[in-house]
C-alpha positions in Angstrom: -182.1 11.6 21.4 -178.8 11.7 20.1 -175.9 10.5 22.0 -173.2 12.7 22.0 -169.6 11.6 23.4 -167.3 14.8 23.1 -163.1 13.7 23.5 -159.4 15.1 22.6 -159.4 17.5 25.7 -156.6 18.6 27.4 -153.4 21.2 28.5 -151.2 22.8 26.1 -149.2 25.9 25.8 -149.8 28.8 24.0 -149.7 28.8 20.0 -150.5 25.1 20.5 -153.1 22.9 18.6 -155.5 20.4 19.9 -158.2 18.4 17.9 -161.5 17.5 19.4 -163.6 14.8 18.8 -167.8 14.1 19.0 -168.8 10.7 18.0 -173.0 10.5 17.2 -175.0 7.7 17.8 -178.5 7.3 17.5 -179.0 10.1 14.2 -181.9 10.1 11.9 -182.2 12.1 9.1 -183.8 14.7 11.4 -180.2 15.6 12.8 -179.3 18.6 9.9 -176.2 20.1 12.0 -174.4 19.4 14.4 -172.3 22.6 17.0 -169.3 23.1 19.1 -170.0 25.7 22.2 -167.7 26.1 24.6 -168.1 27.7 28.5 -165.8 29.2 30.8 -165.8 29.6 34.5 -168.4 32.2 35.1 -169.2 32.7 31.6 -172.0 31.9 29.7 -171.9 29.9 26.6 -170.1 30.8 23.4 -171.0 29.6 20.4 -167.5 28.7 18.5 -168.8 26.1 15.4 -171.3 24.7 12.7 -171.3 22.2 10.3 -174.0 20.8 8.3 -174.5 16.8 8.0 -175.5 17.5 4.1 -173.5 19.3 2.1 -170.6 21.8 2.3 -171.6 24.6 4.5 -169.7 25.4 7.9 -170.0 29.0 10.1 -168.1 30.1 12.2 -167.3 32.5 15.2 -165.2 35.8 15.5 -163.2 33.6 17.5 -162.7 30.9 15.9 -162.1 32.3 12.3 -158.2 31.5 11.5 -157.9 30.0 13.8 -160.0 26.6 14.3 -161.8 23.8 11.4 -164.7 21.3 11.3 -164.8 18.2 9.8 -167.4 15.2 9.5 -167.4 11.9 8.8 -170.6 10.8 7.6 -169.8 7.0 7.7 -168.7 7.3 11.5 -171.2 9.7 12.2 -168.3 11.8 13.9 -167.3 15.6 13.8 -163.5 17.1 14.7 -162.9 20.5 15.6 -159.4 21.3 15.2 -157.9 24.0 17.8 -155.2 26.0 16.2 -152.7 28.7 17.4 -154.8 28.3 20.8 -154.3 31.6 23.1 -155.3 31.5 27.3 -158.8 33.1 26.3 -159.7 30.2 24.7 -159.6 27.8 27.6 -163.6 26.0 28.4 -164.9 23.4 28.3 -165.8 22.4 24.9 -169.1 20.8 24.3 -170.8 19.3 21.0 -174.0 19.3 20.4 -176.7 18.1 17.3 -179.8 20.0 15.9 -182.4 16.9 15.5 -185.6 19.0 14.7 -185.2 18.8 10.8 -184.8 22.8 10.7 -183.5 23.4 7.6 -181.1 26.4 8.5 -178.4 26.4 10.9 -178.5 28.4 14.1 -175.9 30.1 17.0 -178.8 29.9 19.4 -177.6 26.9 22.1 -181.0 26.4 22.5 -181.7 25.3 19.0 -179.5 22.1 20.4 -181.2 19.6 22.1 -178.4 17.2 22.5 -175.1 17.7 24.2 -171.7 16.4 24.3 -170.4 16.2 28.3 -167.9 18.3 27.5 -164.0 17.9 27.1 -162.2 20.4 29.3 -159.3 23.0 27.5 -156.7 24.2 29.4 -154.1 26.6 27.7 -151.2 27.6 29.5 -149.5 30.7 28.8 
């Protein structure tokens, strides 16, 4: 199993930015996709975006388009989520996740991910 440690959350005013990081250890070639999800109190876990470990493909939920960016550093086994122009409704615990099944396509379905970070809190004040 891949071990994930996510970090970088904090308190920011509306319109501000944060950079979240996810460090992966124990990754193999079967770990094909890294994704970010978020979960606010009383709400279901919500897909934010993902990136493949090979190639340049990234995918984003509508909530992220134009504001959030995902990048990776294969040598360091890290994935970064850049959050820009944050809004109060972005307040949530953000989780990185890994799909280690070896499937050859990415998915926004959280049940497809078998490794999860502990979560990092992002709070956006109005």
